[in-house]
Coordinates of C-alpha atoms in Angstrom, one line a residue:
M1 CA -19.7 -89.5 -15.0
E2 CA -21.5 -92.1 -13.4
A3 CA -18.2 -93.4 -11.8
L4 CA -17.4 -89.8 -10.5
E5 CA -20.7 -89.4 -8.8
A6 CA -20.5 -92.9 -7.3
R7 CA -17.1 -91.8 -5.9
S8 CA -18.1 -88.2 -4.8
A9 CA -21.3 -89.7 -3.2
A10 CA -21.6 -89.6 0.6
P11 CA -22.2 -92.6 2.6
P12 CA -25.9 -93.1 3.8
V13 CA -26.3 -91.5 7.4
A14 CA -29.4 -92.3 9.6
L15 CA -31.6 -89.1 10.6
D16 CA -30.3 -89.3 14.4
G17 CA -26.8 -88.5 13.3
S18 CA -25.5 -92.1 13.5
P19 CA -24.0 -94.2 10.7
A20 CA -26.5 -96.2 8.8
D21 CA -24.5 -99.5 9.9
D22 CA -25.0 -101.1 13.4
D23 CA -21.6 -99.6 14.9
D24 CA -23.0 -97.3 17.8
T25 CA -19.6 -95.4 18.3
M26 CA -20.4 -91.7 18.4
L27 CA -18.0 -89.1 16.8
P28 CA -16.7 -86.4 18.8
T29 CA -18.2 -83.2 18.3
D30 CA -15.2 -80.9 19.1
H31 CA -13.7 -80.9 15.5
I32 CA -14.5 -77.2 15.2
V33 CA -12.5 -75.1 17.7
E34 CA -13.0 -71.4 17.9
R35 CA -10.0 -68.9 17.7
P36 CA -10.0 -66.0 19.7
I37 CA -11.3 -62.9 17.3
A38 CA -8.3 -60.3 16.9
S39 CA -8.9 -57.0 18.5
E40 CA -8.0 -53.4 18.2
L41 CA -7.2 -50.4 20.5
T42 CA -7.7 -47.1 19.1
P43 CA -6.1 -44.8 21.7
F44 CA -8.4 -42.1 23.1
P45 CA -6.8 -38.6 23.8
E46 CA -6.2 -39.4 27.6
L47 CA -4.2 -42.5 26.9
I48 CA -2.0 -40.6 24.2
K49 CA -1.3 -38.0 26.8
A50 CA -0.4 -40.8 29.2
I51 CA 2.0 -42.4 26.9
P52 CA 2.9 -39.5 24.5
R53 CA 5.6 -41.3 22.4
M54 CA 3.4 -44.2 21.2
E55 CA 2.8 -42.2 18.1
R56 CA 6.6 -42.2 17.0
D57 CA 8.3 -44.6 15.2
F58 CA 8.9 -47.4 17.7
F59 CA 12.2 -49.0 15.7
R60 CA 14.0 -45.7 15.4
Q61 CA 14.1 -44.2 18.8
P62 CA 17.4 -44.8 20.2
L63 CA 18.3 -43.6 23.7
D64 CA 21.7 -41.7 24.2
E65 CA 24.0 -43.7 26.4
A66 CA 23.5 -41.5 29.4
S67 CA 19.7 -41.7 29.5
R68 CA 19.9 -45.6 29.0
R69 CA 22.1 -45.8 32.3
R70 CA 19.9 -43.3 34.2
F71 CA 16.7 -45.6 33.5
L72 CA 18.5 -49.0 34.5
L73 CA 20.5 -47.3 37.6
N74 CA 17.0 -45.8 38.8
C75 CA 16.2 -49.6 39.7
P76 CA 18.2 -51.9 41.9
R77 CA 19.8 -55.1 40.8
N78 CA 17.9 -58.3 41.6
V79 CA 20.6 -60.7 43.5
L80 CA 18.6 -63.6 42.1
R81 CA 18.7 -62.6 38.5
Q82 CA 21.5 -63.3 36.0
Y83 CA 22.2 -60.1 33.5
Q84 CA 25.3 -61.4 31.9
A85 CA 24.6 -63.1 28.5
P86 CA 26.4 -66.7 28.1
V87 CA 29.7 -66.3 26.5
L88 CA 30.9 -68.0 23.4
N89 CA 33.5 -70.3 24.6
Y90 CA 34.5 -72.3 21.4
S91 CA 37.0 -70.4 18.7
G92 CA 36.7 -72.4 15.9
V93 CA 34.0 -70.5 14.1
G94 CA 34.3 -67.8 11.6
T95 CA 34.4 -64.1 11.9
H96 CA 31.0 -63.6 10.6
T97 CA 29.5 -66.0 13.3
K98 CA 31.6 -64.3 16.0
R99 CA 30.1 -60.9 15.2
T100 CA 26.7 -62.3 14.9
D101 CA 27.1 -63.7 18.3
A102 CA 28.3 -60.5 19.7
Q103 CA 25.5 -58.7 18.7
L104 CA 23.1 -61.1 19.8
A105 CA 25.1 -61.2 23.2
D106 CA 24.5 -57.4 23.5
I107 CA 20.4 -57.8 22.8
Q108 CA 20.5 -60.1 25.4
F109 CA 22.1 -58.1 28.0
R110 CA 19.9 -55.4 27.2
L111 CA 16.9 -57.4 27.6
S112 CA 18.1 -58.7 30.9
G113 CA 18.6 -54.8 32.1
L114 CA 14.5 -54.5 31.7
T115 CA 13.9 -57.0 34.2
R116 CA 15.2 -54.3 36.8
H117 CA 11.9 -52.3 36.4
I118 CA 9.8 -55.4 36.3
D119 CA 10.8 -56.3 39.4
L120 CA 11.1 -53.2 41.1
F121 CA 7.3 -52.3 40.3
A122 CA 6.5 -56.1 41.4
H123 CA 8.3 -55.3 44.9
D124 CA 6.4 -51.7 45.2
V125 CA 2.9 -53.1 44.4
L126 CA 3.6 -56.0 47.1
V127 CA 5.0 -53.7 50.0
E128 CA 2.3 -51.0 49.5
G129 CA -0.7 -53.3 48.7
S130 CA -1.7 -51.0 45.8
I131 CA -0.3 -48.7 43.1
Q132 CA -0.9 -45.3 42.3
V133 CA -2.0 -44.4 38.7
T134 CA 1.0 -42.3 38.4
Q135 CA 3.4 -44.9 39.4
A136 CA 1.5 -47.3 36.9
L137 CA 2.1 -44.9 33.9
G138 CA 5.5 -43.9 35.0
F139 CA 6.3 -47.8 34.6
A140 CA 4.6 -47.9 31.4
N141 CA 6.5 -45.1 30.0
T142 CA 10.0 -46.5 31.2
M143 CA 9.2 -49.6 29.7
H144 CA 8.1 -48.3 26.5
E145 CA 11.0 -46.1 26.3
L146 CA 13.5 -49.0 27.1
L147 CA 11.7 -51.3 24.6
S148 CA 11.9 -48.9 21.9
D149 CA 15.6 -48.2 22.4
L150 CA 16.4 -52.0 22.1
A151 CA 14.4 -52.2 19.0
S152 CA 16.0 -49.3 17.5
V153 CA 19.5 -51.0 18.4
V154 CA 18.4 -53.9 16.5
T155 CA 17.3 -51.8 13.4
Q156 CA 21.0 -50.2 13.5
M157 CA 22.4 -53.4 13.5
R158 CA 20.9 -55.0 10.8
S159 CA 21.4 -51.8 8.7
D160 CA 25.2 -52.1 9.6
N161 CA 25.2 -55.6 8.6
I162 CA 23.7 -54.6 5.0
C163 CA 25.9 -51.7 4.6
R164 CA 29.1 -53.6 5.3
D165 CA 28.2 -56.7 3.1
A166 CA 27.6 -54.0 0.2
N167 CA 30.6 -52.1 0.9
L168 CA 28.7 -49.2 1.9
P169 CA 29.5 -46.6 4.5
I170 CA 27.9 -47.8 7.8
S171 CA 25.9 -45.0 8.7
P172 CA 22.3 -45.0 9.9
I173 CA 20.5 -44.9 6.5
V174 CA 16.8 -43.8 7.6
T175 CA 14.2 -43.7 5.0
N176 CA 11.0 -41.3 5.0
S177 CA 8.8 -43.5 3.3
A178 CA 5.0 -43.7 4.3
L179 CA 4.6 -47.5 3.4
E180 CA 3.8 -49.9 6.3
P181 CA 5.8 -51.5 7.7
K182 CA 8.4 -49.0 6.7
P183 CA 11.5 -50.4 4.7
L184 CA 14.5 -50.8 6.6
L185 CA 16.6 -48.9 4.3
D186 CA 16.3 -46.3 1.6
S187 CA 17.1 -47.9 -1.6
Q188 CA 17.4 -45.1 -3.8
R189 CA 20.3 -43.5 -1.5
I190 CA 21.9 -47.0 -1.5
V191 CA 22.0 -47.2 -5.3
K192 CA 23.3 -43.5 -5.5
Q193 CA 26.0 -44.4 -2.9
A194 CA 27.0 -47.6 -4.6
K195 CA 27.4 -45.6 -7.9
L196 CA 29.3 -43.1 -6.3
Q197 CA 32.0 -45.5 -4.9
R198 CA 31.9 -47.1 -8.0
A199 CA 32.8 -44.2 -10.1
L200 CA 35.4 -43.1 -7.6
H201 CA 36.9 -46.5 -7.7
D202 CA 37.0 -46.3 -11.6
A203 CA 38.3 -42.8 -11.7
A204 CA 41.5 -43.8 -9.3
R205 CA 42.4 -46.6 -11.8
P206 CA 43.6 -44.8 -14.7
S207 CA 45.2 -42.1 -12.4
R208 CA 47.5 -44.9 -11.4
T209 CA 48.1 -46.0 -15.1
R210 CA 48.8 -42.6 -16.4
K211 CA 51.4 -42.2 -13.5
G212 CA 53.0 -45.6 -14.1
K213 CA 53.2 -44.6 -18.1
C214 CA 54.9 -41.5 -17.3
T215 CA 57.3 -43.1 -15.0
G216 CA 58.0 -45.5 -17.3
Q217 CA 58.7 -42.8 -20.0
S218 CA 61.0 -41.1 -17.6
N219 CA 62.9 -43.9 -16.9
R220 CA 63.7 -44.8 -20.3
T221 CA 64.4 -41.0 -21.2
N222 CA 66.9 -40.9 -18.5
K223 CA 68.5 -44.4 -19.0
P224 CA 71.8 -44.0 -20.9
T225 CA 72.0 -45.4 -24.4
Q226 CA 74.0 -48.7 -24.7
S227 CA 75.7 -49.5 -27.8
V228 CA 74.7 -52.8 -29.6
P229 CA 77.8 -55.1 -30.0
T230 CA 78.1 -55.7 -33.7
S231 CA 79.0 -59.1 -35.5
A232 CA 82.6 -59.7 -36.3
T233 CA 82.1 -61.0 -39.8
P234 CA 83.6 -59.2 -42.3
V235 CA 81.6 -56.5 -44.2
P236 CA 82.3 -55.8 -48.0
S237 CA 83.2 -52.1 -48.7
Y238 CA 80.4 -51.3 -50.6
Q239 CA 78.2 -51.7 -47.6
R240 CA 80.0 -49.5 -45.3
S241 CA 78.1 -46.4 -43.9
S242 CA 79.0 -43.1 -45.1
H243 CA 79.1 -41.7 -41.6
P244 CA 82.3 -41.1 -39.9
H245 CA 81.1 -42.8 -36.4
D246 CA 79.4 -45.9 -38.2
A247 CA 82.7 -46.3 -40.2
K248 CA 84.4 -47.4 -37.1
K249 CA 82.1 -50.1 -36.3
V250 CA 82.3 -51.9 -39.6
F251 CA 85.0 -54.7 -39.5
H252 CA 86.5 -55.7 -43.0
S253 CA 89.6 -57.3 -44.3
R254 CA 91.1 -54.2 -45.2
P255 CA 93.4 -52.2 -42.7
Q256 CA 91.2 -49.7 -40.5
L257 CA 91.3 -46.3 -42.3
S258 CA 91.6 -42.9 -40.3
K259 CA 89.0 -40.6 -39.9
S260 CA 90.0 -38.2 -42.7
Q261 CA 90.3 -41.3 -44.9
T262 CA 87.0 -42.7 -44.3
T263 CA 85.2 -39.3 -44.8
N264 CA 87.2 -38.9 -48.4
T265 CA 86.4 -42.4 -49.3
P266 CA 84.2 -42.7 -52.3
H267 CA 80.9 -44.1 -52.4

C-alpha cells in the first residue's frame, strides 16, 4: 500500500506554479483548447415557407430527367470549369471495380453540374452589386433540389448494389420506418422476396425431374425389345422349356424338333 501511494503521489509544486526544483522553465498554458459548441437551427414558419421541401426525406427525392436538365440548362456553362470526370483508362480491373467506378464517375459528373448555379449566382451578385431576397431564396431552393436529387441517386445506387449481390430484383425498396436515421432497405420485404425466389427455384427443380423420368419411361416403352443371345452350350432335354417359342432357343445334341413335335413332347 505504501508503494502504491508513493507511485501515485504528485511531485511537490511551489505555490507560484513553478516546479520545486531550480528550473525556471514555465509550462505552456494552452493545453486545454475550447471546441466550438454544436448549435441547432429550429426552422420558423417563414423559413419553412421559403424552403418548403426541407421537411421531406432529403435522401429519397429524385428528380425526373427532364426536371434535372431544366435546372442545369437554365445556367450557362463556365468555360474555365471541367465538367467531365476523369475516365478509367486501365483495362486490367474486374467487373465489380468497373461498375463501382462508373457509379462514382456519374456522381462526380452530377456534382460538377451543381457549380453552374454557384457561378451564375456569384456573377449576378458582382454585376448587380446586391442581391434580392427572392433571388437568394431561388438559389437556395434550386441547390436544395439538386443536392437532394444527387443524394437520392446515391441511395438508389446503394440499393441496387445490395439487391444485385443478394440476387433480388433491382427495384427501389423504400422503407416507411420511423427510425432515425432511416434504414436503407426494408429487411422484411427483402426476406419475403428471398423466400419467394427460393420457393420458385425449389418448385422448378422437381418439375424438371419428373419430366426427365417420364421421357425416360417413354423411351423405354417405345424401344423395341432385343433378343438376348443364348449360349451355344448344349442343354439337357429335361431343362427344355415347355413353351414352343422357348424350345427354339435351346441347343442340344438331338436333332431340331418341329413345332408340333415340341408341343407334344412329354415333360
